[in-house]
GROMACS .gro file of C-alpha atoms in nm:
model
  306
    1MET     CA    1  -1.013  -5.102   5.330
    2GLY     CA    2  -0.943  -4.857   5.051
    3PHE     CA    3  -1.281  -4.693   5.094
    4LYS     CA    4  -1.224  -4.651   5.470
    5GLN     CA    5  -0.882  -4.489   5.408
    6TRP     CA    6  -1.039  -4.253   5.156
    7PHE     CA    7  -1.323  -4.171   5.392
    8ASP     CA    8  -1.080  -4.099   5.675
    9GLY     CA    9  -0.871  -3.877   5.444
   10GLU     CA   10  -0.567  -4.101   5.460
   11ASN     CA   11  -0.561  -4.194   5.092
   12ASP     CA   12  -0.719  -4.068   4.767
   13MET     CA   13  -0.824  -4.357   4.547
   14LEU     CA   14  -0.835  -4.134   4.238
   15LEU     CA   15  -0.486  -3.994   4.287
   16GLU     CA   16  -0.244  -4.144   4.030
   17ASN     CA   17  -0.514  -4.389   3.926
   18LEU     CA   18  -0.721  -4.167   3.697
   19HIS     CA   19  -0.663  -4.229   3.327
   20MET     CA   20  -0.813  -4.036   3.038
   21ASN     CA   21  -1.029  -4.232   2.800
   22ARG     CA   22  -0.839  -4.297   2.476
   23ALA     CA   23  -1.148  -4.229   2.268
   24PHE     CA   24  -1.175  -3.883   2.423
   25GLU     CA   25  -0.806  -3.809   2.357
   26ASP     CA   26  -0.859  -3.865   1.987
   27HIS     CA   27  -1.103  -3.573   1.976
   28ILE     CA   28  -0.852  -3.330   2.123
   29LYS     CA   29  -0.676  -3.134   1.850
   30LYS     CA   30  -0.309  -3.108   1.934
   31GLU     CA   31  -0.120  -2.809   1.802
   32PRO     CA   32   0.204  -2.914   1.630
   33SER     CA   33   0.521  -2.794   1.795
   34VAL     CA   34   0.771  -2.565   1.625
   35GLN     CA   35   1.012  -2.855   1.588
   36GLU     CA   36   0.747  -3.070   1.417
   37LEU     CA   37   0.661  -2.788   1.180
   38LYS     CA   38   1.028  -2.746   1.090
   39ILE     CA   39   1.061  -3.118   1.018
   40GLU     CA   40   0.750  -3.111   0.795
   41ASP     CA   41   0.883  -2.806   0.613
   42THR     CA   42   1.221  -2.973   0.559
   43ILE     CA   43   1.058  -3.287   0.420
   44LEU     CA   44   0.839  -3.081   0.188
   45MET     CA   45   1.135  -2.878   0.061
   46ARG     CA   46   1.332  -3.197  -0.009
   47GLU     CA   47   1.043  -3.343  -0.206
   48VAL     CA   48   0.988  -3.027  -0.409
   49TYR     CA   49   1.354  -2.947  -0.476
   50ASP     CA   50   1.472  -3.302  -0.520
   51ASP     CA   51   1.765  -3.331  -0.761
   52SER     CA   52   1.591  -3.616  -0.941
   53ASN     CA   53   1.285  -3.399  -1.017
   54LYS     CA   54   1.301  -3.374  -1.397
   55ALA     CA   55   1.022  -3.117  -1.421
   56LEU     CA   56   1.205  -2.888  -1.178
   57LYS     CA   57   1.531  -2.925  -1.372
   58ALA     CA   58   1.357  -2.834  -1.699
   59PHE     CA   59   1.189  -2.533  -1.539
   60ASN     CA   60   1.517  -2.405  -1.391
   61TRP     CA   61   1.694  -2.442  -1.726
   62ILE     CA   62   1.419  -2.258  -1.917
   63TYR     CA   63   1.408  -1.990  -1.647
   64ARG     CA   64   1.782  -1.925  -1.670
   65VAL     CA   65   1.778  -1.911  -2.050
   66ILE     CA   66   1.486  -1.667  -2.056
   67ALA     CA   67   1.648  -1.452  -1.785
   68VAL     CA   68   1.977  -1.431  -1.980
   69LEU     CA   69   1.799  -1.349  -2.308
   70PHE     CA   70   1.590  -1.084  -2.138
   71CYS     CA   71   1.896  -0.918  -1.983
   72ILE     CA   72   2.081  -0.922  -2.316
   73GLY     CA   73   1.779  -0.778  -2.497
   74LEU     CA   74   1.733  -0.505  -2.236
   75ALA     CA   75   2.103  -0.417  -2.253
   76LEU     CA   76   2.086  -0.389  -2.635
   77VAL     CA   77   1.781  -0.163  -2.618
   78LEU     CA   78   1.949   0.062  -2.361
   79VAL     CA   79   2.274   0.079  -2.560
   80TYR     CA   80   2.083   0.160  -2.879
   81THR     CA   81   1.883   0.431  -2.699
   82VAL     CA   82   2.193   0.589  -2.546
   83SER     CA   83   2.373   0.584  -2.882
   84ASN     CA   84   2.092   0.791  -3.035
   85LEU     CA   85   2.090   1.052  -2.762
   86PRO     CA   86   2.217   1.398  -2.862
   87GLU     CA   87   2.572   1.488  -2.775
   88VAL     CA   88   2.639   1.652  -2.442
   89GLY     CA   89   2.644   2.030  -2.479
   90ASN     CA   90   2.476   2.033  -2.820
   91PRO     CA   91   2.295   2.371  -2.836
   92ASP     CA   92   2.025   2.230  -3.065
   93THR     CA   93   1.886   1.982  -2.811
   94PRO     CA   94   1.555   2.071  -2.642
   95ALA     CA   95   1.724   2.066  -2.301
   96ASN     CA   96   1.972   2.337  -2.402
   97SER     CA   97   1.742   2.544  -2.617
   98SER     CA   98   1.480   2.783  -2.488
   99VAL     CA   99   1.200   2.643  -2.704
  100VAL     CA  100   1.044   2.423  -2.436
  101SER     CA  101   1.070   2.664  -2.144
  102LYS     CA  102   0.959   2.948  -2.368
  103ARG     CA  103   0.650   2.747  -2.466
  104TYR     CA  104   0.567   2.681  -2.102
  105ILE     CA  105   0.602   3.045  -2.001
  106GLU     CA  106   0.441   3.217  -2.299
  107ASN     CA  107   0.162   2.972  -2.388
  108GLY     CA  108   0.112   2.791  -2.058
  109LEU     CA  109  -0.178   3.004  -1.934
  110GLU     CA  110  -0.359   2.992  -2.266
  111GLU     CA  111  -0.314   2.618  -2.323
  112THR     CA  112  -0.362   2.489  -1.967
  113GLY     CA  113  -0.576   2.755  -1.798
  114ALA     CA  114  -0.353   2.740  -1.490
  115THR     CA  115  -0.193   3.046  -1.334
  116ASN     CA  116   0.057   2.813  -1.166
  117ILE     CA  117   0.306   2.734  -1.444
  118VAL     CA  118   0.454   2.440  -1.253
  119ALA     CA  119   0.116   2.269  -1.217
  120GLY     CA  120   0.037   2.338  -1.582
  121MET     CA  121   0.365   2.179  -1.689
  122ILE     CA  122   0.349   1.871  -1.462
  123LEU     CA  123  -0.020   1.786  -1.507
  124THR     CA  124  -0.072   1.870  -1.873
  125TYR     CA  125   0.250   1.880  -2.078
  126ARG     CA  126   0.405   1.607  -1.864
  127ALA     CA  127   0.089   1.440  -1.733
  128PHE     CA  128   0.208   1.103  -1.863
  129ASP     CA  129   0.518   1.119  -1.639
  130THR     CA  130   0.306   1.212  -1.338
  131PHE     CA  131   0.075   0.921  -1.414
  132GLY     CA  132   0.378   0.690  -1.397
  133GLU     CA  133   0.469   0.833  -1.057
  134THR     CA  134   0.114   0.774  -0.935
  135ASN     CA  135   0.136   0.413  -1.052
  136VAL     CA  136   0.458   0.376  -0.854
  137LEU     CA  137   0.268   0.475  -0.538
  138PHE     CA  138  -0.006   0.226  -0.617
  139ILE     CA  139   0.234  -0.061  -0.687
  140SER     CA  140   0.451   0.013  -0.382
  141THR     CA  141   0.145  -0.001  -0.156
  142CYS     CA  142   0.038  -0.331  -0.311
  143CYS     CA  143   0.386  -0.474  -0.245
  144VAL     CA  144   0.383  -0.362   0.119
  145MET     CA  145   0.035  -0.513   0.163
  146ILE     CA  146   0.156  -0.845   0.021
  147LEU     CA  147   0.453  -0.848   0.261
  148LEU     CA  148   0.299  -0.713   0.581
  149MET     CA  149  -0.079  -0.763   0.561
  150ILE     CA  150  -0.209  -0.975   0.851
  151ASP     CA  151  -0.524  -1.184   0.820
  152GLU     CA  152  -0.833  -1.003   0.945
  153LYS     CA  153  -0.920  -1.293   1.179
  154ILE     CA  154  -0.585  -1.255   1.354
  155LEU     CA  155  -0.636  -0.880   1.392
  156HIS     CA  156  -0.977  -0.943   1.553
  157LYS     CA  157  -0.836  -1.214   1.777
  158TYR     CA  158  -0.553  -0.995   1.902
  159LYS     CA  159  -0.721  -0.658   1.920
  160ASN     CA  160  -0.420  -0.491   2.075
  161ILE     CA  161  -0.179  -0.597   1.799
  162GLY     CA  162   0.014  -0.295   1.681
  163GLU     CA  163  -0.187  -0.063   1.904
  164GLY     CA  164   0.112   0.012   2.123
  165LYS     CA  165   0.092  -0.252   2.395
  166TYR     CA  166   0.354  -0.079   2.606
  167GLU     CA  167   0.249   0.274   2.512
  168PRO     CA  168   0.006   0.490   2.709
  169LYS     CA  169  -0.347   0.474   2.573
  170ASP     CA  170  -0.619   0.740   2.579
  171ASP     CA  171  -0.364   1.016   2.615
  172SER     CA  172  -0.579   1.316   2.711
  173ILE     CA  173  -0.328   1.575   2.590
  174LEU     CA  174  -0.281   1.405   2.252
  175GLN     CA  175  -0.655   1.362   2.204
  176VAL     CA  176  -0.734   1.724   2.287
  177VAL     CA  177  -0.463   1.847   2.052
  178ALA     CA  178  -0.583   1.608   1.781
  179LYS     CA  179  -0.943   1.730   1.814
  180ILE     CA  180  -0.819   2.082   1.745
  181LEU     CA  181  -0.558   2.009   1.477
  182VAL     CA  182  -0.712   1.726   1.273
  183PRO     CA  183  -1.005   1.931   1.131
  184VAL     CA  184  -0.767   2.215   1.049
  185ILE     CA  185  -0.522   1.977   0.882
  186PHE     CA  186  -0.797   1.819   0.672
  187ILE     CA  187  -0.936   2.156   0.561
  188PHE     CA  188  -0.589   2.284   0.477
  189GLY     CA  189  -0.506   1.965   0.284
  190ILE     CA  190  -0.827   1.992   0.080
  191TYR     CA  191  -0.748   2.358   0.011
  192ILE     CA  192  -0.399   2.268  -0.113
  193VAL     CA  193  -0.539   1.998  -0.344
  194LEU     CA  194  -0.811   2.217  -0.494
  195ASN     CA  195  -0.586   2.522  -0.525
  196GLY     CA  196  -0.298   2.353  -0.706
  197GLN     CA  197  -0.363   2.513  -1.045
  198LEU     CA  198  -0.366   2.861  -0.889
  199SER     CA  199  -0.076   2.862  -0.646
  200PRO     CA  200   0.198   2.631  -0.511
  201GLY     CA  201   0.040   2.306  -0.401
  202GLY     CA  202  -0.156   2.033  -0.572
  203GLY     CA  203  -0.222   1.664  -0.532
  204PHE     CA  204   0.114   1.550  -0.398
  205SER     CA  205   0.154   1.811  -0.126
  206GLY     CA  206  -0.217   1.821  -0.038
  207GLY     CA  207  -0.234   1.443  -0.023
  208ALA     CA  208   0.067   1.434   0.210
  209ILE     CA  209  -0.111   1.677   0.444
  210LEU     CA  210  -0.430   1.468   0.441
  211GLY     CA  211  -0.228   1.153   0.509
  212ALA     CA  212  -0.053   1.320   0.803
  213GLY     CA  213  -0.391   1.421   0.945
  214MET     CA  214  -0.517   1.063   0.928
  215ILE     CA  215  -0.202   0.933   1.096
  216LEU     CA  216  -0.242   1.186   1.378
  217TYR     CA  217  -0.606   1.080   1.424
  218ALA     CA  218  -0.511   0.711   1.436
  219ASN     CA  219  -0.238   0.783   1.693
  220ALA     CA  220  -0.472   0.980   1.914
  221PHE     CA  221  -0.790   0.771   1.897
  222GLY     CA  222  -0.673   0.429   1.777
  223PHE     CA  223  -0.728   0.226   1.464
  224GLN     CA  224  -1.070   0.102   1.577
  225ASN     CA  225  -1.210   0.455   1.570
  226THR     CA  226  -1.033   0.535   1.244
  227GLN     CA  227  -1.196   0.233   1.079
  228ARG     CA  228  -1.539   0.385   1.138
  229PHE     CA  229  -1.483   0.617   0.843
  230PHE     CA  230  -1.171   0.473   0.676
  231ASP     CA  231  -1.145   0.096   0.666
  232GLU     CA  232  -0.994  -0.141   0.412
  233LYS     CA  233  -1.299  -0.124   0.183
  234VAL     CA  234  -1.296   0.257   0.173
  235TYR     CA  235  -0.920   0.252   0.118
  236LYS     CA  236  -0.940   0.017  -0.181
  237THR     CA  237  -1.234   0.207  -0.333
  238ALA     CA  238  -1.064   0.546  -0.302
  239LYS     CA  239  -0.724   0.428  -0.424
  240ILE     CA  240  -0.846   0.230  -0.727
  241THR     CA  241  -1.105   0.494  -0.824
  242ALA     CA  242  -0.843   0.771  -0.808
  243LEU     CA  243  -0.597   0.581  -1.026
  244CYS     CA  244  -0.865   0.485  -1.281
  245MET     CA  245  -0.997   0.842  -1.293
  246TYR     CA  246  -0.648   0.974  -1.362
  247GLY     CA  247  -0.592   0.707  -1.628
  248LEU     CA  248  -0.920   0.780  -1.809
  249ILE     CA  249  -0.876   1.158  -1.805
  250GLY     CA  250  -0.512   1.130  -1.907
  251SER     CA  251  -0.587   0.881  -2.187
  252TYR     CA  252  -0.854   1.108  -2.328
  253PHE     CA  253  -0.616   1.403  -2.316
  254TYR     CA  254  -0.329   1.205  -2.476
  255ILE     CA  255  -0.546   1.066  -2.758
  256MET     CA  256  -0.694   1.405  -2.841
  257GLY     CA  257  -0.354   1.575  -2.844
  258ALA     CA  258  -0.179   1.301  -3.040
  259ASN     CA  259  -0.439   1.324  -3.317
  260GLY     CA  260  -0.457   1.703  -3.321
  261ILE     CA  261  -0.814   1.705  -3.189
  262ASP     CA  262  -0.930   1.967  -2.942
  263ASN     CA  263  -1.044   1.813  -2.615
  264HIS     CA  264  -1.381   1.919  -2.474
  265ILE     CA  265  -1.271   1.968  -2.113
  266PRO     CA  266  -1.317   2.343  -2.051
  267LEU     CA  267  -1.020   2.538  -1.918
  268GLY     CA  268  -1.242   2.775  -1.722
  269THR     CA  269  -1.152   3.125  -1.617
  270PRO     CA  270  -0.785   3.150  -1.512
  271GLY     CA  271  -0.767   3.234  -1.142
  272ALA     CA  272  -1.103   3.074  -1.056
  273ILE     CA  273  -1.120   2.761  -0.842
  274LEU     CA  274  -1.290   2.570  -1.127
  275SER     CA  275  -1.022   2.624  -1.387
  276GLY     CA  276  -0.721   2.450  -1.531
  277GLY     CA  277  -0.901   2.191  -1.744
  278ILE     CA  278  -0.776   1.845  -1.648
  279ILE     CA  279  -0.553   1.978  -1.370
  280LEU     CA  280  -0.823   1.998  -1.100
  281PRO     CA  281  -0.961   1.641  -1.134
  282ILE     CA  282  -0.609   1.501  -1.168
  283ASP     CA  283  -0.501   1.688  -0.854
  284ILE     CA  284  -0.794   1.532  -0.668
  285ALA     CA  285  -0.698   1.184  -0.794
  286VAL     CA  286  -0.331   1.230  -0.702
  287GLY     CA  287  -0.425   1.372  -0.361
  288LEU     CA  288  -0.638   1.067  -0.279
  289GLU     CA  289  -0.361   0.835  -0.400
  290VAL     CA  290  -0.093   1.002  -0.189
  291ALA     CA  291  -0.312   1.026   0.124
  292CYS     CA  292  -0.412   0.659   0.102
  293THR     CA  293  -0.051   0.554   0.043
  294MET     CA  294   0.083   0.745   0.343
  295TYR     CA  295  -0.180   0.612   0.581
  296ALA     CA  296  -0.151   0.257   0.443
  297PHE     CA  297   0.225   0.253   0.494
  298TYR     CA  298   0.185   0.371   0.851
  299ALA     CA  299  -0.096   0.127   0.934
  300LEU     CA  300   0.072  -0.174   0.772
  301PHE     CA  301   0.408  -0.116   0.939
  302ARG     CA  302   0.237  -0.040   1.271
  303ARG     CA  303  -0.021  -0.318   1.299
  304GLY     CA  304  -0.020  -0.520   0.975
  305GLY     CA  305  -0.361  -0.401   0.858
  306LEU     CA  306  -0.574  -0.101   0.775
   0.00000   0.00000   0.00000
């Protein structure tokens, strides 16, 4: 009877009578819901931060004691340092005397080989300060990568992530303008970096120009095309190499100067492109560091990856 009804189209024997095999259901991986994940997270937090956890109590107590001692020690060091500073308006302090500025102006060319006094001061007399600023760029990029970096598998899975889903792609006007401007920007940025010891410019300004050129290229042609010549591996190599190169050159210069030993890095002929002693290689290192930092910030905030 049931078969005849099915054959005549009056009834479907499989409708509401088909059941999935239990053994097959067990092989299906069910994704946990958001509510289930929240419950698991709550249970885990309760177990970890349980008030009866003696190890956690001991750690928190030690942590607070060390934090208080560290703050007190730091405050004492700062108070002691400030108490030994010269009085405000004292004419004998280096800041108020003309000894330092006079040294920069009169002996700067001879001691640094740079016709640009500012570059000679920042990258030789005060190279240690500039090295600290370069480290700040490196550390800040590392922090942003820790906070915003997305796993490479996710970036490959969602290829359009951060690419401007609701923005026009393959903009002909932007691409034509970028083809004209990007080479000019790169050449001008390299010129600024290499010419820092001779005229206004150097690693910071030249690196900013190079970073802007890379951002324009990524906007016009997309991150996939940019990764053909500048991916995460190239970024890490350039950034770490630049910082290490600066550190090695600077350390050699500091050690020689602190011990009254002449360094063997030639100053060159003032006014020539290969002059300025340690200024030129340091400018190159700083330029790479700044360019990588600018592009990394843009890429990480835009798409969560390089």
